[in-house]
PDB file of C-alpha atoms and ligand atoms in Angstrom:
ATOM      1  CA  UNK A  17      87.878 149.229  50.270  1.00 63.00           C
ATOM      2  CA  UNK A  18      87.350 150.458  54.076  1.00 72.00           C
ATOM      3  CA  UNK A  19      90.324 152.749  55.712  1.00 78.00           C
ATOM      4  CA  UNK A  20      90.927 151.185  58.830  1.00 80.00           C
ATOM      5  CA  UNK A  21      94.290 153.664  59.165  1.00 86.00           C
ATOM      6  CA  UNK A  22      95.405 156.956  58.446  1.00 91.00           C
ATOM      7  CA  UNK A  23      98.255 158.608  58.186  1.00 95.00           C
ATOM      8  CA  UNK A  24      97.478 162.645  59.965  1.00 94.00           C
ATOM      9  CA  UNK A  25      99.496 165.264  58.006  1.00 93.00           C
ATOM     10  CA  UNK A  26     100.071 167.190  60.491  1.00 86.00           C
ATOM     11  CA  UNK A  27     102.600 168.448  63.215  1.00 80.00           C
ATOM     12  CA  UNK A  28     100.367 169.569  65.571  1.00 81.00           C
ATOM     13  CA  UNK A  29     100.302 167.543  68.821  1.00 83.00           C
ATOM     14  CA  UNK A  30      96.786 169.082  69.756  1.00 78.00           C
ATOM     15  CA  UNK A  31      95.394 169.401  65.788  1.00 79.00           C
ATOM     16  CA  UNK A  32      96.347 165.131  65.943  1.00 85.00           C
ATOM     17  CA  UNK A  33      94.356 164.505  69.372  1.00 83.00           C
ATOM     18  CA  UNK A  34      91.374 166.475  67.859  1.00 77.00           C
ATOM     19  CA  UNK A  35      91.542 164.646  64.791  1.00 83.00           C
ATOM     20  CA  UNK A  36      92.262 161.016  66.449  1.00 85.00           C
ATOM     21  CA  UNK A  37      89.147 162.016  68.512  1.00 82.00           C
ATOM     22  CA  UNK A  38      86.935 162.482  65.518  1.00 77.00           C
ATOM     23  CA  UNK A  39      87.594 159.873  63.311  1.00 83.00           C
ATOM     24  CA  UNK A  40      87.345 157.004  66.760  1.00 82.00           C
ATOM     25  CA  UNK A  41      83.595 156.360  66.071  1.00 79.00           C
ATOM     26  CA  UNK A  42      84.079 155.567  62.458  1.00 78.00           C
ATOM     27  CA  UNK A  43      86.706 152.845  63.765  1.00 82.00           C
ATOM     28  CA  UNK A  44      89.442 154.546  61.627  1.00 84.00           C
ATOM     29  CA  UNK A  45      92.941 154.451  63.581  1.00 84.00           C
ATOM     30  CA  UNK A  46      95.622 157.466  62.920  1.00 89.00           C
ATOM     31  CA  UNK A  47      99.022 157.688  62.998  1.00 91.00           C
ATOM     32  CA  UNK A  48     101.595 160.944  62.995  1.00 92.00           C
ATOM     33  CA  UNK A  49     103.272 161.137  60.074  1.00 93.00           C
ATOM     34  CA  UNK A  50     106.226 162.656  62.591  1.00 91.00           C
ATOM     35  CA  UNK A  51     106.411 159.090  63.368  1.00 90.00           C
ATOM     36  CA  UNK A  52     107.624 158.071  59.549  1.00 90.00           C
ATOM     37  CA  UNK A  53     109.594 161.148  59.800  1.00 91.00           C
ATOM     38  CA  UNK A  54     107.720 162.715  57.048  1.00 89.00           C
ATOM     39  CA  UNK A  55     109.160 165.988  56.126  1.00 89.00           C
ATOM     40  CA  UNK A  56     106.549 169.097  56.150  1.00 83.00           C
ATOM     41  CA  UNK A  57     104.883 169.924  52.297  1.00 81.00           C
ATOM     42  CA  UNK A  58     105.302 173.427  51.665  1.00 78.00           C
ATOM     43  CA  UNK A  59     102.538 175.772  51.236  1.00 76.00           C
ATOM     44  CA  UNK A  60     102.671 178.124  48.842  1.00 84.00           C
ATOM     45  CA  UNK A  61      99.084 177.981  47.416  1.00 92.00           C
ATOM     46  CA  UNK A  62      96.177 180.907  47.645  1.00 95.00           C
ATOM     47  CA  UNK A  63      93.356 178.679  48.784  1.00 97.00           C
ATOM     48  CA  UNK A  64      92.801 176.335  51.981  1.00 97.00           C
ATOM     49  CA  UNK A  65      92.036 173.603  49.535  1.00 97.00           C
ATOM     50  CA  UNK A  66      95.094 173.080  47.073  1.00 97.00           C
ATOM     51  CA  UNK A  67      97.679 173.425  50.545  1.00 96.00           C
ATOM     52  CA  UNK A  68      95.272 170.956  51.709  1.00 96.00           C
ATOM     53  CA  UNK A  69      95.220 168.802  49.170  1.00 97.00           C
ATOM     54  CA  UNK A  70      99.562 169.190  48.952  1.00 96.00           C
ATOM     55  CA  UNK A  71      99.840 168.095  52.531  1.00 95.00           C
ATOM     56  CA  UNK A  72      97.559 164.890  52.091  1.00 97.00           C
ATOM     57  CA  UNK A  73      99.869 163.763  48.523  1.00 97.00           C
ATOM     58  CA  UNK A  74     102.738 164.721  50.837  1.00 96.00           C
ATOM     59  CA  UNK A  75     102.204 162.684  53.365  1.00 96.00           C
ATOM     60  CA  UNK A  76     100.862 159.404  51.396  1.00 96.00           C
ATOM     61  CA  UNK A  77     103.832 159.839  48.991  1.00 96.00           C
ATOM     62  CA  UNK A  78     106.339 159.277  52.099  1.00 95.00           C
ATOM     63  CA  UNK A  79     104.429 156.233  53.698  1.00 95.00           C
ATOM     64  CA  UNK A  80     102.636 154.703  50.855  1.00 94.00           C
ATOM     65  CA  UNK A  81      99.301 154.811  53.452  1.00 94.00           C
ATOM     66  CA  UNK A  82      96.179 156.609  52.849  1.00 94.00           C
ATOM     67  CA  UNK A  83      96.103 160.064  54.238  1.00 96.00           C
ATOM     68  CA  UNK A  84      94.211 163.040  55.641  1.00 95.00           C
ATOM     69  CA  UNK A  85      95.647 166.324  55.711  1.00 95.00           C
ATOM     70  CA  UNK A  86      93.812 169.744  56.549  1.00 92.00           C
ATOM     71  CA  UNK A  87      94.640 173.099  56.211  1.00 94.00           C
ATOM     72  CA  UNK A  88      92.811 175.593  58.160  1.00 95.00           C
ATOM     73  CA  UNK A  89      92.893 179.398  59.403  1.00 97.00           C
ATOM     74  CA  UNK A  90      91.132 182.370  60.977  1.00 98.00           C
ATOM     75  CA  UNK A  91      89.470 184.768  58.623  1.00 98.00           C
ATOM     76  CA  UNK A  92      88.467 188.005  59.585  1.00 98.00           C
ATOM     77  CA  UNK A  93      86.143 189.897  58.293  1.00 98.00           C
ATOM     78  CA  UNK A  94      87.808 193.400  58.901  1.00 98.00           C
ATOM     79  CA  UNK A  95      91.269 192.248  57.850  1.00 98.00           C
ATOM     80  CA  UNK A  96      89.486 191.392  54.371  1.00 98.00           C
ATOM     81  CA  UNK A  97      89.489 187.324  55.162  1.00 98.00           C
ATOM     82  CA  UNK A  98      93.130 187.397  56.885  1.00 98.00           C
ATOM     83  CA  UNK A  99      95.136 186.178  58.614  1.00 98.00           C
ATOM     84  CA  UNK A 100      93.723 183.207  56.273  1.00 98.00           C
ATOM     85  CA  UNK A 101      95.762 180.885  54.892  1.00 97.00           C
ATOM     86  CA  UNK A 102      98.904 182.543  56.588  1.00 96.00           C
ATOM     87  CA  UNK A 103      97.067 182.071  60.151  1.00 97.00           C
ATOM     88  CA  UNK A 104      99.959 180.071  61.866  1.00 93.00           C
ATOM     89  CA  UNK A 105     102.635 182.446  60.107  1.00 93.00           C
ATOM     90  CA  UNK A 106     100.840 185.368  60.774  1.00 97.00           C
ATOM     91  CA  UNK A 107     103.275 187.450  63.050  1.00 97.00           C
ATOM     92  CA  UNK A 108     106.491 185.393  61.302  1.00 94.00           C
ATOM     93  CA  UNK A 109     107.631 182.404  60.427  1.00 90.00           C
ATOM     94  CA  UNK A 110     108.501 181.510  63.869  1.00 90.00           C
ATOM     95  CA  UNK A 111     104.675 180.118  64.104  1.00 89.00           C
ATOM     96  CA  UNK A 112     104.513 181.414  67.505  1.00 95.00           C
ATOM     97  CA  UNK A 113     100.898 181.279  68.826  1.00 96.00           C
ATOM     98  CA  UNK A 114     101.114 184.206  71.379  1.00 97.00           C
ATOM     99  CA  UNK A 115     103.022 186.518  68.683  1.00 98.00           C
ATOM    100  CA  UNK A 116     100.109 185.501  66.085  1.00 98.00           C
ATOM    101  CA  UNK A 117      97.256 186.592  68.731  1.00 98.00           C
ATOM    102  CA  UNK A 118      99.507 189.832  69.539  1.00 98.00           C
ATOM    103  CA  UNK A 119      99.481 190.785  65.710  1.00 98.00           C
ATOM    104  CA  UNK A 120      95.811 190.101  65.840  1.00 98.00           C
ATOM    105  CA  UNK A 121      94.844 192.165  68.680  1.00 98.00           C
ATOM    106  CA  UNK A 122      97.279 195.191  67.588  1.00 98.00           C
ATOM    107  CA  UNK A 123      95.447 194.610  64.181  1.00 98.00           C
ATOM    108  CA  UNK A 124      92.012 195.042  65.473  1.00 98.00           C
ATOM    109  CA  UNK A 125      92.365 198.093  67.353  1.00 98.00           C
ATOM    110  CA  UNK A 126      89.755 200.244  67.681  1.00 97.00           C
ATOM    111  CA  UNK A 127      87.983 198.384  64.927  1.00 98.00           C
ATOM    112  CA  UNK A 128      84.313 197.686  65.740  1.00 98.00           C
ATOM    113  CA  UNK A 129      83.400 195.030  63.696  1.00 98.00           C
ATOM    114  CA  UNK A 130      84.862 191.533  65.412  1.00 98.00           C
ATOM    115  CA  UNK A 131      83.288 189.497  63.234  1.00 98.00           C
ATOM    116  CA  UNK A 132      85.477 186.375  62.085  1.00 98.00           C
ATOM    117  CA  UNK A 133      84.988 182.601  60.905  1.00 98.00           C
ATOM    118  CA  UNK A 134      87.521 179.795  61.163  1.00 98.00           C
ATOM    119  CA  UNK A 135      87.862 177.590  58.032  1.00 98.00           C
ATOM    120  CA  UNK A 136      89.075 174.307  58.103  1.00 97.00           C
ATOM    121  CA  UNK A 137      89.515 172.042  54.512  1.00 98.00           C
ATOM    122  CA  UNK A 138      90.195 168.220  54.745  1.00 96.00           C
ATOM    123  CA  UNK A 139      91.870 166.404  51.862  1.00 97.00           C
ATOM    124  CA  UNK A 140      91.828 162.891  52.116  1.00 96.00           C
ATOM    125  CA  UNK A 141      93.645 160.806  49.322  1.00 96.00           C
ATOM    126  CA  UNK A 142      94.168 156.939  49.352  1.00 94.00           C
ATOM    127  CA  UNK A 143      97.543 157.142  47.463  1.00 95.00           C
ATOM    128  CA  UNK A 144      99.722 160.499  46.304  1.00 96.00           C
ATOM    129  CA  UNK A 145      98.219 159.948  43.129  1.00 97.00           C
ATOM    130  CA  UNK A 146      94.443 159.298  44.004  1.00 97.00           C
ATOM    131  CA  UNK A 147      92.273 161.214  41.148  1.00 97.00           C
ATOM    132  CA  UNK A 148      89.191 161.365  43.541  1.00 96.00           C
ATOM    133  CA  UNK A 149      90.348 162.922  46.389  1.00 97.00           C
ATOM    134  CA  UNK A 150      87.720 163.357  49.171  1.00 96.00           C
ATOM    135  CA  UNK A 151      87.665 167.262  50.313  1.00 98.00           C
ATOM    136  CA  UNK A 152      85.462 168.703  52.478  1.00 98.00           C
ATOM    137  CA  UNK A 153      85.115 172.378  54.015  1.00 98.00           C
ATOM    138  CA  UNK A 154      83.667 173.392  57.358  1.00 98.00           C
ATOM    139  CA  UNK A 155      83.356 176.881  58.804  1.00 98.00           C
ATOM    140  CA  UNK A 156      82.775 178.230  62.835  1.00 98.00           C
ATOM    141  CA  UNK A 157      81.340 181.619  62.968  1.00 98.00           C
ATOM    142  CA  UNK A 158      82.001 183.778  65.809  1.00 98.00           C
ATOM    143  CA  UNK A 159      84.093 187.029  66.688  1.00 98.00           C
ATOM    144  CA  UNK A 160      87.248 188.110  67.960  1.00 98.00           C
ATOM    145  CA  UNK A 161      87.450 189.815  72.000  1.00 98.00           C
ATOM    146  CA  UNK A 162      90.862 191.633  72.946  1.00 98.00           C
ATOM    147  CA  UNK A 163      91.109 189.662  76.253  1.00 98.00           C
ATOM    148  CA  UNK A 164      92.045 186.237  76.503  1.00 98.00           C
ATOM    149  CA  UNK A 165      89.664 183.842  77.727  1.00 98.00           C
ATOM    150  CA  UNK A 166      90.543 180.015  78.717  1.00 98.00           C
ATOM    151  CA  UNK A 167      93.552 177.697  78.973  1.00 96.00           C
ATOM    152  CA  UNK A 168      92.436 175.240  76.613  1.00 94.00           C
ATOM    153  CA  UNK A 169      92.289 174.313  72.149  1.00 91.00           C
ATOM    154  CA  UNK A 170      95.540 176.527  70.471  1.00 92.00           C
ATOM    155  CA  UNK A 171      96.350 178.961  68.657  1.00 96.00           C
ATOM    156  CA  UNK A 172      93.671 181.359  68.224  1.00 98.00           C
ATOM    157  CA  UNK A 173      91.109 180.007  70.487  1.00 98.00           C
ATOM    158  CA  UNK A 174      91.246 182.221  73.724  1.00 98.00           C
ATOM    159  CA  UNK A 175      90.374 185.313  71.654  1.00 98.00           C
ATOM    160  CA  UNK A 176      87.984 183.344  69.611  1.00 98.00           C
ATOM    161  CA  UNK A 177      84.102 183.978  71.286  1.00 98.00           C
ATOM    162  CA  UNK A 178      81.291 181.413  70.039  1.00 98.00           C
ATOM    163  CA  UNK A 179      78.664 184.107  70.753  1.00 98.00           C
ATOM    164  CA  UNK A 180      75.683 181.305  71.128  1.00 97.00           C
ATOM    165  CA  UNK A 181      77.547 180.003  73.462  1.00 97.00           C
ATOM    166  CA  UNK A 182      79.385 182.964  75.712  1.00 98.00           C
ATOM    167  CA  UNK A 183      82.699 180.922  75.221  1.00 98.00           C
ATOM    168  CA  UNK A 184      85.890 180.785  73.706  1.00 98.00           C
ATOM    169  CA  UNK A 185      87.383 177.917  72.094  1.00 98.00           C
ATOM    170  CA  UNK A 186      89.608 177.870  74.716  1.00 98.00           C
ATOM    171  CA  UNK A 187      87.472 177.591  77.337  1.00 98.00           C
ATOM    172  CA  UNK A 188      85.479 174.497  75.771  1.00 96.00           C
ATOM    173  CA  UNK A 189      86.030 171.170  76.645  1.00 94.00           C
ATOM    174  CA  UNK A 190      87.674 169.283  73.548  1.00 88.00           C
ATOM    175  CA  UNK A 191      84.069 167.235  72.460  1.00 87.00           C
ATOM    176  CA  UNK A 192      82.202 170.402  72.965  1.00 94.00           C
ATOM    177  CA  UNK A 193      84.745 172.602  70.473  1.00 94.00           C
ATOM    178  CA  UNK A 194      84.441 169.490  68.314  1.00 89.00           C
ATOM    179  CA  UNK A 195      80.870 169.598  67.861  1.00 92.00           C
ATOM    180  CA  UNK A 196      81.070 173.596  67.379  1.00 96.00           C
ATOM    181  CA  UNK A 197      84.600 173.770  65.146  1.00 95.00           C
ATOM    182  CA  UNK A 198      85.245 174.613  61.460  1.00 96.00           C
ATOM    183  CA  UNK A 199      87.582 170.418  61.783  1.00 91.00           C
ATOM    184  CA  UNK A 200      84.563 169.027  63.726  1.00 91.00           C
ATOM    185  CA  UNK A 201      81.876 170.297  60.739  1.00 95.00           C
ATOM    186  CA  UNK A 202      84.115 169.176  58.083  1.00 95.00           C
ATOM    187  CA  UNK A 203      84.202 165.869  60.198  1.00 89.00           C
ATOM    188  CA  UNK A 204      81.158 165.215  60.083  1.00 91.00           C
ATOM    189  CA  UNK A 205      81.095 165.551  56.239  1.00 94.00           C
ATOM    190  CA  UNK A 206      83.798 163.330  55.935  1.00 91.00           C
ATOM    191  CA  UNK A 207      81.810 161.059  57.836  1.00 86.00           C
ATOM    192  CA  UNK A 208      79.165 160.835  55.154  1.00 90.00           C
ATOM    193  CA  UNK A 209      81.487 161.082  51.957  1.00 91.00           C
ATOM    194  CA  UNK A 210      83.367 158.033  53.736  1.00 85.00           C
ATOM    195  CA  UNK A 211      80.122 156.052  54.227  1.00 82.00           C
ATOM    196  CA  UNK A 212      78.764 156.655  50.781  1.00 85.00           C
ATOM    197  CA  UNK A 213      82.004 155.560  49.088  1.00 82.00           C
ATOM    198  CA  UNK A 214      83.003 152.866  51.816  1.00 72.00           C
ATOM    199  CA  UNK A 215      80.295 152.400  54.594  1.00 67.00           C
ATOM    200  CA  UNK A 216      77.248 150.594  54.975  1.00 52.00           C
ATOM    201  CA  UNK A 217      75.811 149.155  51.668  1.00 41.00           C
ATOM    202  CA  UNK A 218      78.984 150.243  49.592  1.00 35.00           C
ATOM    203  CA  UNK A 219      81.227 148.250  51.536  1.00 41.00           C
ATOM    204  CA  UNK A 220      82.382 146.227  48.526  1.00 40.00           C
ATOM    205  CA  UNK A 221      82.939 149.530  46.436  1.00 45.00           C
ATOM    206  CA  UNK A 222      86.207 149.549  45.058  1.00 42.00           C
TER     207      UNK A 222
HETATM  208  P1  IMP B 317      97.798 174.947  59.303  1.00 84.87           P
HETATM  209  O1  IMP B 317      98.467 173.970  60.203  1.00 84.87           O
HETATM  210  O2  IMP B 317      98.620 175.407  58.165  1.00 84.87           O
HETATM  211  O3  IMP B 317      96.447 174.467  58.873  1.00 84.87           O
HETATM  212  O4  IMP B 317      97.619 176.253  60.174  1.00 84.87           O
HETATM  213  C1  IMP B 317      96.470 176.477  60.847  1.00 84.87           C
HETATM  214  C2  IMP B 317      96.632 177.685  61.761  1.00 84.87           C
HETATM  215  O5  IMP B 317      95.349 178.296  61.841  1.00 84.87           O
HETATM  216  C3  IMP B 317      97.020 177.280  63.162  1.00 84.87           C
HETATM  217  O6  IMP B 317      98.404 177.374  63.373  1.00 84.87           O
HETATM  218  C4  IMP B 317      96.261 178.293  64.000  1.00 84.87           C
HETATM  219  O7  IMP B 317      96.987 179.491  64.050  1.00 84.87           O
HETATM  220  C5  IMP B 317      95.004 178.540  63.184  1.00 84.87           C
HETATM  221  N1  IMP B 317      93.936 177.570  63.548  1.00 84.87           N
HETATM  222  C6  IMP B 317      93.399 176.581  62.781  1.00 84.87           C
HETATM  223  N2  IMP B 317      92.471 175.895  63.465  1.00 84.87           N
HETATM  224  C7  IMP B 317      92.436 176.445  64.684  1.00 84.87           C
HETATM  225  C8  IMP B 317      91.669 176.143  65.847  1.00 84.87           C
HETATM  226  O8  IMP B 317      90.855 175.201  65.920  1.00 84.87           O
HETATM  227  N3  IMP B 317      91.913 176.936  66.895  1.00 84.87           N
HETATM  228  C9  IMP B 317      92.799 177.959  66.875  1.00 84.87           C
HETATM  229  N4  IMP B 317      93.555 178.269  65.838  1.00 84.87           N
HETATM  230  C10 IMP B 317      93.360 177.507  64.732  1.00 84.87           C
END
């Protein structure tokens, strides 16, 4: 059975665009699950994986679809692996983006080691109840700089430095932060977990 739609569980306008971006060339169509008014899963859990793998039941148990959820975060190495999962609540539950990058900042003061990795964990499940869930984990090394640099991703990316390249995640054009990000790696295992269950010579796989 081939996916030809998805179901995103997510609220984030700009998380949605990078994930509608990614799955395009394996002809796989999303939609918001704002748009069956799907009400946020909670996420309690320790690990990237199980709030993942909440969101994705979440979502298919509201639309009866197939869907792909991921959680994701910024670890840092100096904060001992936070803010982690509680990146987008970091600075309160208000989920504001600046006040999360001001906590950061304040936190990393006069700390020399910048070193950081983003995380991202995609759960894909064809029903709420799927027993073979697809997951898949990617990770984007870089480090953290105290001044903000470019206007474009979210959340952490204009304090986020790709040192191979010299840029933030804010200053890279979507495709380019794609083919660099913790979603965009985990992408492109998706891509070959979908093809081995569904693509190519397993099309008629159940
Ligand atoms: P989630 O929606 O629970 O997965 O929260 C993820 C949070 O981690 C976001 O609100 C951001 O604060 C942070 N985050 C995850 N991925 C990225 C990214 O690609 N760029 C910047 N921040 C990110």
């Amino acid at each position: 059975m081939k996916i030809e739609k998805l179901v995103i569980a997510t609220g984030n306008v700009k998380k949605l665009k990078e994930f509608e971006r990614l799955l395009a060339p394996l002809g796989i169509s999303v939609v918001a699950q704002s748009e069956f008014n799907v009400p946020e899963a909670p996420e309690p859990h320790h690990t990237f994986l199980e709030n993942a793998l909440a969101k994705a039941r979440n979502a298919a148990r509201h639309t009866g679809l197939p869907a792909l959820a991921d959680d994701s975060g910024l670890c840092v190495h100096a904060l001992g692996g936070n803010p982690g999962v509680n990146s987008a609540y970091y600075a309160g539950a208000q989920k504001s983006d600046a006040d999360n990058n001001a906590k950061l900042i304040a936190d990393l003061r006069g700390v020399a080691d910048r070193r950081s990795h983003y995380t991202a964990v995609l759960a894909l499940v064809m029903r709420e109840d799927d027993p073979e869930p697809i997951i898949v984990e990617g990770r984007w090394y870089g480090e953290i700089i105290d001044i903000p640099r470019g206007n474009g991703g979210f959340g952490y990316d204009p304090y986020f430095l790709d040192p191979e390249l010299g840029l933030t995640g804010a200053e890279m054009p979507i495709d380019q932060k794609g083919a660099r990000s913790h979603r965009g790696r985990a992408f492109a295992k998706l891509a070959v977990e979908l093809n081995d269950r569904w693509g190519g010579d397993h099309a008629s796989r159940a």
